[in-house]
Short mmCIF file of C-alpha atoms and ligand atoms in Angstrom, two decimals:
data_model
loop_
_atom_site.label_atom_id
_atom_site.label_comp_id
_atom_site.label_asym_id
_atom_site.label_seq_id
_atom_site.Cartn_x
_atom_site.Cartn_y
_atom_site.Cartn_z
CA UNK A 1 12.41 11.89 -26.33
CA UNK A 2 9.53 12.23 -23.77
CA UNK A 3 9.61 9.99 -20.90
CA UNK A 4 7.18 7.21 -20.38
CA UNK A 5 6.23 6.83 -16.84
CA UNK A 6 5.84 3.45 -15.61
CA UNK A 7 6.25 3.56 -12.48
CA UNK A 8 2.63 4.09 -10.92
CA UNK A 9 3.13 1.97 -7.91
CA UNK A 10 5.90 4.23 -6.64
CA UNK A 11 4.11 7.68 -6.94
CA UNK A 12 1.37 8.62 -9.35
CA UNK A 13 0.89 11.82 -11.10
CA UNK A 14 -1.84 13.94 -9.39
CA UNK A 15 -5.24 14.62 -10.78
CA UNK A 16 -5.55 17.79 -12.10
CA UNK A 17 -8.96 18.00 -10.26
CA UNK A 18 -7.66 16.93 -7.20
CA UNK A 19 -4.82 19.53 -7.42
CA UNK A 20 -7.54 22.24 -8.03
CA UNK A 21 -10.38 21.34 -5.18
CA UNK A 22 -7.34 21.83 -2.77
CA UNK A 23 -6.20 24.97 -4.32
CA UNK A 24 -9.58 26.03 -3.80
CA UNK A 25 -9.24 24.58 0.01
CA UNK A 26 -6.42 26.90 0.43
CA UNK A 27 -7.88 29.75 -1.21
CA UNK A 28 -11.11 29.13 1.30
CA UNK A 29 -8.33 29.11 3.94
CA UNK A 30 -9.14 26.98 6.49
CA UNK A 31 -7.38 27.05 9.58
CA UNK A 32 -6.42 25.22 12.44
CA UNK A 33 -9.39 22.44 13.07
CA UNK A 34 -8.31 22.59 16.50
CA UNK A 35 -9.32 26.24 17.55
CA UNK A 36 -12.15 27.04 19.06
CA UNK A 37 -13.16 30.09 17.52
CA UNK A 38 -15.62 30.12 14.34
CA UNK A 39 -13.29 29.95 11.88
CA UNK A 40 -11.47 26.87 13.48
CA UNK A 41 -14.79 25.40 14.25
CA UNK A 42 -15.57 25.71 10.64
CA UNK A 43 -12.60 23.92 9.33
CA UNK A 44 -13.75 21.49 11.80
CA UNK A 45 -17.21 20.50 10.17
CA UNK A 46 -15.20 20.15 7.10
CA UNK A 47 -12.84 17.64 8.17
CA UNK A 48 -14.84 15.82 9.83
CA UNK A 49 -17.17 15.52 7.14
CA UNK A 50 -14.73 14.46 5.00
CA UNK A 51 -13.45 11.90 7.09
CA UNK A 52 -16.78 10.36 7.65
CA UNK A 53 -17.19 9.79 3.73
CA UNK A 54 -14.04 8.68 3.40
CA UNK A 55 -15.02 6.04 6.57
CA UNK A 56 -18.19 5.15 4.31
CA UNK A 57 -15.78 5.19 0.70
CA UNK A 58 -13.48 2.35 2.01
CA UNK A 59 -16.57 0.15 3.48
CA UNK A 60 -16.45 0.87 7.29
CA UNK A 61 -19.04 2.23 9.62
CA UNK A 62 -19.14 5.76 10.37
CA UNK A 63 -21.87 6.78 12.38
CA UNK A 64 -23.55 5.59 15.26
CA UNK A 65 -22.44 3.47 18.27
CA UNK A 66 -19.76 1.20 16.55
CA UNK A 67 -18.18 4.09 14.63
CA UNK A 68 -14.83 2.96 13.29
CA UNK A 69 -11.65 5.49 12.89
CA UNK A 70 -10.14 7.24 10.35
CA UNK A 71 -6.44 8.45 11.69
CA UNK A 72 -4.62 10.77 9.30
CA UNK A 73 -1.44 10.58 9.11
CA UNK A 74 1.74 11.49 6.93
CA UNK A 75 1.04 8.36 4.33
CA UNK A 76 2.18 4.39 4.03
CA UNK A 77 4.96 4.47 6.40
CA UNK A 78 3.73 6.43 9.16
CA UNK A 79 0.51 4.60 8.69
CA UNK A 80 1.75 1.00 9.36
CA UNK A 81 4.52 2.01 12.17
CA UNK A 82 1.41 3.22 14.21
CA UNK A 83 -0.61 0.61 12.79
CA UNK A 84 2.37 -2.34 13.90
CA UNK A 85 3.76 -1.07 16.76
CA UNK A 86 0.77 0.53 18.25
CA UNK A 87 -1.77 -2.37 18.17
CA UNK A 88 1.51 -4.46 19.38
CA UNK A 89 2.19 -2.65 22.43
CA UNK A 90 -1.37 -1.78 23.61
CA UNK A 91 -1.59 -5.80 23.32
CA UNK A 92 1.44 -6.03 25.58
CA UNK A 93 0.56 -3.88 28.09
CA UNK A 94 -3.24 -5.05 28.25
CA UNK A 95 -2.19 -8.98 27.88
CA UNK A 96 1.36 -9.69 28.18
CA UNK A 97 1.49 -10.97 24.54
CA UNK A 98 4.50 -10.26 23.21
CA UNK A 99 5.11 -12.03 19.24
CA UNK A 100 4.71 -10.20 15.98
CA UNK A 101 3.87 -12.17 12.75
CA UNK A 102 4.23 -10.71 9.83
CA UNK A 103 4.54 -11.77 6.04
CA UNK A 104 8.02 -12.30 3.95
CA UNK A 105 6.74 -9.86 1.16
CA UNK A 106 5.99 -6.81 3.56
CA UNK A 107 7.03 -3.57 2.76
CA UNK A 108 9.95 -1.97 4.19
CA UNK A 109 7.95 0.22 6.44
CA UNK A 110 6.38 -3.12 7.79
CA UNK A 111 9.26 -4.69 8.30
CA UNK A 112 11.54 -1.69 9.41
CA UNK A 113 8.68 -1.97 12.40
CA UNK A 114 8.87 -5.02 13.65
CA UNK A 115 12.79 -4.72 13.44
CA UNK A 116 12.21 -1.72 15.91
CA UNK A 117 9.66 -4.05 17.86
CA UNK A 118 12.27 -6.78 18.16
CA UNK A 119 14.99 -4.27 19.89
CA UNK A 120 11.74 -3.65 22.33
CA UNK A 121 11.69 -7.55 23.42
CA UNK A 122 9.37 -8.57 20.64
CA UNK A 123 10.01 -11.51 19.47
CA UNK A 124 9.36 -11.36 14.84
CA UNK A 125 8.11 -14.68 13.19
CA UNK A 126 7.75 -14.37 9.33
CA UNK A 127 5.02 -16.47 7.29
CA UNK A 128 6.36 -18.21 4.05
CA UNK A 129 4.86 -17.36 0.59
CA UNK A 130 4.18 -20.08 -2.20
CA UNK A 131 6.25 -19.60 -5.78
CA UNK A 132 3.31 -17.82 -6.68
CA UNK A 133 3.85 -15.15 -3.53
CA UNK A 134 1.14 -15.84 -1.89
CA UNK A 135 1.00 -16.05 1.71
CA UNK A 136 0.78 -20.01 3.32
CA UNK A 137 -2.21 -19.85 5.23
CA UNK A 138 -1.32 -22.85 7.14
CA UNK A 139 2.38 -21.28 7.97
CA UNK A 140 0.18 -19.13 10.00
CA UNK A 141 -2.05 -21.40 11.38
CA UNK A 142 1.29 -23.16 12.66
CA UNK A 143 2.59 -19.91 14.10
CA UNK A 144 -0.90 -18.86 15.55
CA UNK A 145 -1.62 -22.49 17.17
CA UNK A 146 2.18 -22.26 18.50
CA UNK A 147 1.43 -19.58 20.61
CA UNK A 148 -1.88 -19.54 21.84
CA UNK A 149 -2.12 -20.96 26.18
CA UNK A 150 1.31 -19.97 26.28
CA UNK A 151 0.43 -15.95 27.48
CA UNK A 152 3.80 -14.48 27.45
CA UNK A 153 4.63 -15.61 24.24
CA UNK A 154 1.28 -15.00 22.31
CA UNK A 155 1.15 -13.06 19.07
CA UNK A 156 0.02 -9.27 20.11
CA UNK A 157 -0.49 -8.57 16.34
CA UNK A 158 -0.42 -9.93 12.87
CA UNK A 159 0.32 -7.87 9.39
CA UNK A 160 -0.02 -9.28 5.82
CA UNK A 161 -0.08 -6.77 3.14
CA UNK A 162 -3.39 -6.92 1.04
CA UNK A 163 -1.87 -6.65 -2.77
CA UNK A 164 2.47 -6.93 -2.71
CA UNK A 165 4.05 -3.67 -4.30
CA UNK A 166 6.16 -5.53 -6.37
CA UNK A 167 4.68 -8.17 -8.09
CA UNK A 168 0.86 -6.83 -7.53
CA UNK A 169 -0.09 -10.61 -5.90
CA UNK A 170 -3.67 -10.46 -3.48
CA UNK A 171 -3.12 -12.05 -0.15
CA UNK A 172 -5.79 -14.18 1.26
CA UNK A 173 -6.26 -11.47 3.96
CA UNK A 174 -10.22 -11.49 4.62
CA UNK A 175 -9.09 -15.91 5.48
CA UNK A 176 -6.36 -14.66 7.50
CA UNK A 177 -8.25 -12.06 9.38
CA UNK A 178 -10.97 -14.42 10.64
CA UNK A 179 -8.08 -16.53 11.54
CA UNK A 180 -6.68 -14.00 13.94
CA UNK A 181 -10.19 -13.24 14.98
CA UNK A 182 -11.27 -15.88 16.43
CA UNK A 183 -8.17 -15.86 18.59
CA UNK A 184 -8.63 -12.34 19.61
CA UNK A 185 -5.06 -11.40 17.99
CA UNK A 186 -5.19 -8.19 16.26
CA UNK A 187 -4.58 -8.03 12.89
CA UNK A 188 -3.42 -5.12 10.34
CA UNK A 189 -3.35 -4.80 6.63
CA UNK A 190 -1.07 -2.13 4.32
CA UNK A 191 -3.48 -1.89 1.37
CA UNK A 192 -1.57 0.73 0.29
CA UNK A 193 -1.27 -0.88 -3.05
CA UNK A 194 -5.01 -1.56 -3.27
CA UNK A 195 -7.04 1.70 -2.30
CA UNK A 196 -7.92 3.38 -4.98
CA UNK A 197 -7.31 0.95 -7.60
CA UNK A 198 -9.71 -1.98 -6.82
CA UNK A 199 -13.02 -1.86 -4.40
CA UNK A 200 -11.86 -2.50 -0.67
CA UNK A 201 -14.35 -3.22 1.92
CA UNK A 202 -13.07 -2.72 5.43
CA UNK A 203 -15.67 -4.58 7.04
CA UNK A 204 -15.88 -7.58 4.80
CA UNK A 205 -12.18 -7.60 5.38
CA UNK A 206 -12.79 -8.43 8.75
CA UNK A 207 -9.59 -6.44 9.57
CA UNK A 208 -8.90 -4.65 13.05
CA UNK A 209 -6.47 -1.77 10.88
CA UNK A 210 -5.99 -1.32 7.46
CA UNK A 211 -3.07 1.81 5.94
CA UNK A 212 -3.91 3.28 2.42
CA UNK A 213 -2.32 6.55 1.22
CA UNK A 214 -3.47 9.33 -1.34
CA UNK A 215 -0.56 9.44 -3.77
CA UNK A 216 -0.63 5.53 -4.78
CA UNK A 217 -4.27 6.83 -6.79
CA UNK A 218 -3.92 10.40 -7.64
CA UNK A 219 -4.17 12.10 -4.70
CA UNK A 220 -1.42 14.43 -3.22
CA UNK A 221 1.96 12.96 -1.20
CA UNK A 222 2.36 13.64 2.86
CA UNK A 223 -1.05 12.25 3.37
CA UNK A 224 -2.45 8.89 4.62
CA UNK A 225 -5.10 7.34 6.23
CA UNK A 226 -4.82 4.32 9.08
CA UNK A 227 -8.85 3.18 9.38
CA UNK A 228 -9.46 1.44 12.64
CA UNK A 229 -12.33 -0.87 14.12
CA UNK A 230 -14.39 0.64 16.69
CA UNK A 231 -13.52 0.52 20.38
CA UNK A 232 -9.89 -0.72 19.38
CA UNK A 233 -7.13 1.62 20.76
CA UNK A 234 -3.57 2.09 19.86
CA UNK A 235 -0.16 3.51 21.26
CA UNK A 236 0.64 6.62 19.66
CA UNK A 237 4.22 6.96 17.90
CA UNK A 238 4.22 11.06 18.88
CA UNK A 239 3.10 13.07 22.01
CA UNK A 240 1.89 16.33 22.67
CA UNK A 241 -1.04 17.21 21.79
CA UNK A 242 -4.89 16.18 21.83
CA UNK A 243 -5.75 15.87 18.07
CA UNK A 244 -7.35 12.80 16.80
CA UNK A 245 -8.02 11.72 20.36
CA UNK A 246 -4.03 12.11 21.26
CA UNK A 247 -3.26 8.83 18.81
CA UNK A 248 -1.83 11.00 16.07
CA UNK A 249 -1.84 14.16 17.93
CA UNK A 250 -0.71 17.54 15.48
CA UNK A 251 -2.24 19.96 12.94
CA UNK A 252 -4.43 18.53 10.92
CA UNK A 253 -4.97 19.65 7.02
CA UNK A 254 -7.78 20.52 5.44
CA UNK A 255 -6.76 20.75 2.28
CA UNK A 256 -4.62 17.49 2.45
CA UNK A 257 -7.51 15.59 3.43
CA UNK A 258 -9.73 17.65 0.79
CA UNK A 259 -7.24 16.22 -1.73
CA UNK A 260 -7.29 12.19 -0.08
CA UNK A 261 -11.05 12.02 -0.10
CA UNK A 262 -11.02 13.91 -3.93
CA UNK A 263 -8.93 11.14 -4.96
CA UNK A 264 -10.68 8.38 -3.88
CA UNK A 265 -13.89 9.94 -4.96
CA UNK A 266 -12.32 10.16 -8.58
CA UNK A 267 -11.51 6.40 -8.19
CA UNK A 268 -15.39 5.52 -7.08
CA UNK A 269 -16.72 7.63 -10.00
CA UNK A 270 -14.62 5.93 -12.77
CA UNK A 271 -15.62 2.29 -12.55
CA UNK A 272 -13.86 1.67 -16.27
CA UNK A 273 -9.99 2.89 -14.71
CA UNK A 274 -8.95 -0.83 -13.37
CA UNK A 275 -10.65 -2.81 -16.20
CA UNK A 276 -8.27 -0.14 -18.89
CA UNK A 277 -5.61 -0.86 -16.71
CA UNK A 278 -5.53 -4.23 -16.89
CA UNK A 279 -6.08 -4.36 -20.68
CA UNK A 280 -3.28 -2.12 -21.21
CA UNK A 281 -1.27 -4.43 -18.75
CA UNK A 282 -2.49 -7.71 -20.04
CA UNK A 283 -1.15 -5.96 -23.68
CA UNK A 284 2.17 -5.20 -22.22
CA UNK A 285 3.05 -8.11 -20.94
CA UNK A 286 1.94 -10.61 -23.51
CA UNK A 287 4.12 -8.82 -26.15
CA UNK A 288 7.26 -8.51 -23.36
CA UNK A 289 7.04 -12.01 -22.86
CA UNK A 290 7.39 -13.00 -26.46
CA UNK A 291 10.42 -10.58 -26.89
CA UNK A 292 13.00 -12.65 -24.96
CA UNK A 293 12.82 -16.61 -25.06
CA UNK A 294 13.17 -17.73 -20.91
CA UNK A 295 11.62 -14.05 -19.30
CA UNK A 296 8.73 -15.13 -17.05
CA UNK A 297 6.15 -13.11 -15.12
CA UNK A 298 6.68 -13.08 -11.48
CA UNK A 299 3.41 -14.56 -9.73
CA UNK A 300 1.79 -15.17 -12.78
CA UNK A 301 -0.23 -17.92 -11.71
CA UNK A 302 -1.90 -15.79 -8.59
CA UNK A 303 -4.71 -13.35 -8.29
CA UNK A 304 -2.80 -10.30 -9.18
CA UNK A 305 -3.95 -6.49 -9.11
CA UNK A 306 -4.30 -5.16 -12.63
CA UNK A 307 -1.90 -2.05 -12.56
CA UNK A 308 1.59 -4.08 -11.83
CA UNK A 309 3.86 -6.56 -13.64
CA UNK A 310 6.96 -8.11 -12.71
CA UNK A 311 8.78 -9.46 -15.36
CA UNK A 312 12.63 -11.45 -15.33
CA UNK A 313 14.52 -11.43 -17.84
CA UNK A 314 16.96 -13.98 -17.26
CA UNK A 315 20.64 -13.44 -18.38
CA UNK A 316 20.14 -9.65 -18.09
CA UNK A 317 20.72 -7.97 -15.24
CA UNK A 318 17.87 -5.16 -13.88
CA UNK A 319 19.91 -2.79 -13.16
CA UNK A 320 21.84 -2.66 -16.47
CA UNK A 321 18.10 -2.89 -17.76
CA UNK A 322 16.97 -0.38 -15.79
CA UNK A 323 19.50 2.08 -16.55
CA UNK A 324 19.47 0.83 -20.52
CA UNK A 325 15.37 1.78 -20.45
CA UNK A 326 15.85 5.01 -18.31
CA UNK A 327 18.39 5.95 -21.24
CA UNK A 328 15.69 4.92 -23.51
CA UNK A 329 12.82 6.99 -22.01
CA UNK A 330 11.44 4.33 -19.97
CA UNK A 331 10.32 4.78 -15.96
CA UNK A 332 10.74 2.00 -14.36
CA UNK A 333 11.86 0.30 -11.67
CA UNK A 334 13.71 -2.56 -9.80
CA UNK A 335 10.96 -3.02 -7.24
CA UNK A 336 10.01 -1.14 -4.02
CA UNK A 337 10.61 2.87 -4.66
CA UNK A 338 12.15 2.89 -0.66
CA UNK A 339 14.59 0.42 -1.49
CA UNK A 340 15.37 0.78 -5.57
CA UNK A 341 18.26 3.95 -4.11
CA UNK A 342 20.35 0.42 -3.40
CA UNK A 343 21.18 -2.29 -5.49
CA UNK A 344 19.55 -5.17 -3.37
CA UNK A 345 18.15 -8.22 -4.43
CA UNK A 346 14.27 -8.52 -4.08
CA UNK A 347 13.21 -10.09 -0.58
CA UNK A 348 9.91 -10.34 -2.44
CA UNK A 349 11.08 -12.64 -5.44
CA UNK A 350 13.44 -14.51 -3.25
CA UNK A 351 10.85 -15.27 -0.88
CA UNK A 352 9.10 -16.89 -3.89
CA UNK A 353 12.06 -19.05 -4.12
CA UNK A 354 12.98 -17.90 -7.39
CA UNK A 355 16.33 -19.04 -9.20
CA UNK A 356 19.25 -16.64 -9.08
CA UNK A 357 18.96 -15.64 -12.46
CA UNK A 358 15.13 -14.62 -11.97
CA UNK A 359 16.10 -12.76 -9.05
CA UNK A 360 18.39 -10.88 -10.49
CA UNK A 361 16.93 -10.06 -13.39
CA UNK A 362 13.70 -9.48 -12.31
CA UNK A 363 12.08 -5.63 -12.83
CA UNK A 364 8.70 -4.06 -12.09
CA UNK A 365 6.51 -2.30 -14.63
CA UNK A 366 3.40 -0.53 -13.37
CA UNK A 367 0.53 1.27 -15.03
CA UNK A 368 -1.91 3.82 -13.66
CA UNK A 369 -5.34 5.55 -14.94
CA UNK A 370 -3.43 8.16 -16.88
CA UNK A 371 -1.51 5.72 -18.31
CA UNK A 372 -2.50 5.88 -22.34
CA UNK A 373 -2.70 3.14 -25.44
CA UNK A 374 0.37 5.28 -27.45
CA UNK A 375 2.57 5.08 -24.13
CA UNK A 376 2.46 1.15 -23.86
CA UNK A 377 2.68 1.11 -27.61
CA UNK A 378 5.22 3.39 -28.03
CA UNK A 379 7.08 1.33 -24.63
CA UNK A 380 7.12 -1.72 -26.38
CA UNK A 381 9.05 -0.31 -28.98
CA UNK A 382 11.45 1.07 -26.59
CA UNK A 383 11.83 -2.16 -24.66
CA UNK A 384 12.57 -3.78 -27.89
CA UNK A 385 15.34 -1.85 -28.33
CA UNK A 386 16.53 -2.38 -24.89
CA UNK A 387 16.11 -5.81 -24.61
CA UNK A 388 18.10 -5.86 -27.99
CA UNK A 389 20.71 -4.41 -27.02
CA UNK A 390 21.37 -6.33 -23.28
CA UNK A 391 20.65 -9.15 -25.29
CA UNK A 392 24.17 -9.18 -27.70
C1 PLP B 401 2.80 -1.63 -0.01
C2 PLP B 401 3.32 -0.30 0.43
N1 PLP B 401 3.23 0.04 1.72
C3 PLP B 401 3.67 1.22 2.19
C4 PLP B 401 4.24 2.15 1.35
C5 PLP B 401 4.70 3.46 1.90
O1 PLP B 401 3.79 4.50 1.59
P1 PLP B 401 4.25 6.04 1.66
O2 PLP B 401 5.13 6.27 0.48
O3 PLP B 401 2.97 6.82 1.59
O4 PLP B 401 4.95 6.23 2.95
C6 PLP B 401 4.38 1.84 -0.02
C7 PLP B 401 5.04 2.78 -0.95
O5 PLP B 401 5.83 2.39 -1.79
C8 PLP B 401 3.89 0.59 -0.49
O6 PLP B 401 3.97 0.24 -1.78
#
């Protein structure tokens, strides 16, 4: 039996083209940007070049005098530790601030952060989400007003995801941003799970950082990007070296970059991909939801991006279903790919305040562009099965 992949949101399957223009990269072989001989100075132009677009590609500015920043960097993870802990200590040390806020429904890379940030005196608040999981505006308002006058104890940086990984919700983040704005806190988004698959604007955002990474939309894994506003400057995570103005210093890759901005190109020049996506998703989980009597769709009723579905089954366990629908050709998943090695409960669906029983049986399902009619039809009549047999 072939496998069906439905797991997009974890990894997606490179593009073919996107695989070959950094074959070609190689072939070309560029070498180190940094030298200063021709043939460094010639992978230079490149990646700069590339960068720019790729500036220009996710809506920020990328020439002139208010030129924002493209850091590359390893993907997600490394993307919002330097985005988190950077912007939170340059605060410290240029203000004294010293408070983190962050959302419930971060990923683990967000949170793992601010853990770190706590065991360096930082004190963590956490905004609430609605049963929807969407982020409570005024929860932050709260924790914002709480701190300002007070300089010791004011927030050095805020971080709300911009669509969750794990039940697809949008977050209110261009509200939130002007929020934080106006009281000169900086503020991050991961919109890791929104590059490449919807139209992001960095500078209608209103953000000060915002982490995306290649292999969430066809590009290749080990790469990421962490755009920054102009004039805004960061602690870096590593030291030694002068690249990317010493913030992320190290090698830099042509080819890797080659294949980010290929990706995202491929995204820009297929405006039909989200609107098939969410037919094939909308399909999917209308005819899941009449298959079991009680399963509901986790965040339902909120904006939601059109590639992800989280569905509980209540009564049945996810991992028995997960195992029952990997033994049944199915790729799925229990929610985040970092943390789906244990058998946790969701922080994301309890945050919702979710019953037990949706909790526990609660599983995510996520499409991508290469994601075909005959898969979700021929899913559905896998699921059947599975959901058959959990069900006696
Ligand atoms: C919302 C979100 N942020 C960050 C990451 C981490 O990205 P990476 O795998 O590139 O480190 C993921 C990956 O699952 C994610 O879904």
């Amino acid at each position: 039996m072939k496998p069906i992949y439905l797991d997009y949101n974890s990894t997606t399957p490179i593009s073919p083209t996107v695989a070959q223009k950094m074959a070609q990269c190689y072939q070309k072989g560029y070498l180190n940007p940094a030298s200063q001989h021709r043939l460094g100075q010639e992978a230079r132009l490149v990646l700069e070049k590339l960068r720019s677009e790729i500036i220009d590609m996710l809506g920020g500015i990328s020439s002139g005098m208010r030129t924002d920043r493209l850091i590359l960097t390893s993907g997600g993870t490394e993307s919002n530790n330097l985005a988190i802990s950077g912007l939170a200590r340059a605060a410290r040390e240029a203000t004294g601030a010293s408070r983190i806020i962050i959302s419930a429904i971060e990923h683990p890379s967000v949170i793992g952060a601010a853990h770190y940030l706590a065991s360096l005196g930082f004190e963590i608040d956490t905004i609430a989400v609605d049963s929807e999981g969407v982020c409570d505006l005024n929860d932050l308002k709260t924790k914002l007003d709480r701190a300002t006058g007070e300089q010791q104890n004011s927030v050095a940086v805020v971080s709300i995801m911009a669509a969750n990984n794990e039940t697809g919700v949008i977050q209110p983040i261009q509200s939130a941003a002007l929020m934080c704005r106006e009281k000169g806190i900086y503020f991050h988004t991961d919109a890791v799970q929104m590059v490449g698959k919807t139209d992001v604007n960095f500078s209608t955002l209103g953000v000060d950082a915002l982490t995306f990474t290649a292999h969430k939309f066809h590009g290749p894994r080990g790469v990421g990007g962490l755009l920054v506003r102009n004039g805004i400057e960061l602690t870096p995570l590593i030291y030694g070296g002068f690249q990317q103005m010493g913030t992320r210093p190290g090698t830099e890759d042509v080819a890797l970059c080659t294949g980010l901005h290929q990706a995202l190109l491929e995204y820009q020049q297929s405006p039909e991909r989200e609107a098939t996506v969410k037919r094939l998703r909308d399909q999917l989980e209308t005819t899941l939801l009449s298959m079991a009597p009680g399963a509901v769709i986790n965040g339902q009723g909120a904006s939601r991006m059109a590639h992800t579905i989280n569905i509980s089954f209540p009564g049945i366990n996810r991992q028995a279903l997960l195992l029952a629908a990997d033994f049944n050709g199915l790729a799925i998943s229990t929610g985040s790919a970092c943390a789906s090695g244990s058998s946790d409960s969701s922080h994301v669906i309890i945050a919702m305040g979710a019953s037990e029983e949706v909790v526990e049986g609660s599983i995510r399902i996520s499409l991508g562009a290469t994601t075909s009619q005959q898969e979700i039809d021929d899913s559905l009549t896998r699921f059947q099965q599975v959901i058959n047999r959990l069900s006696t």
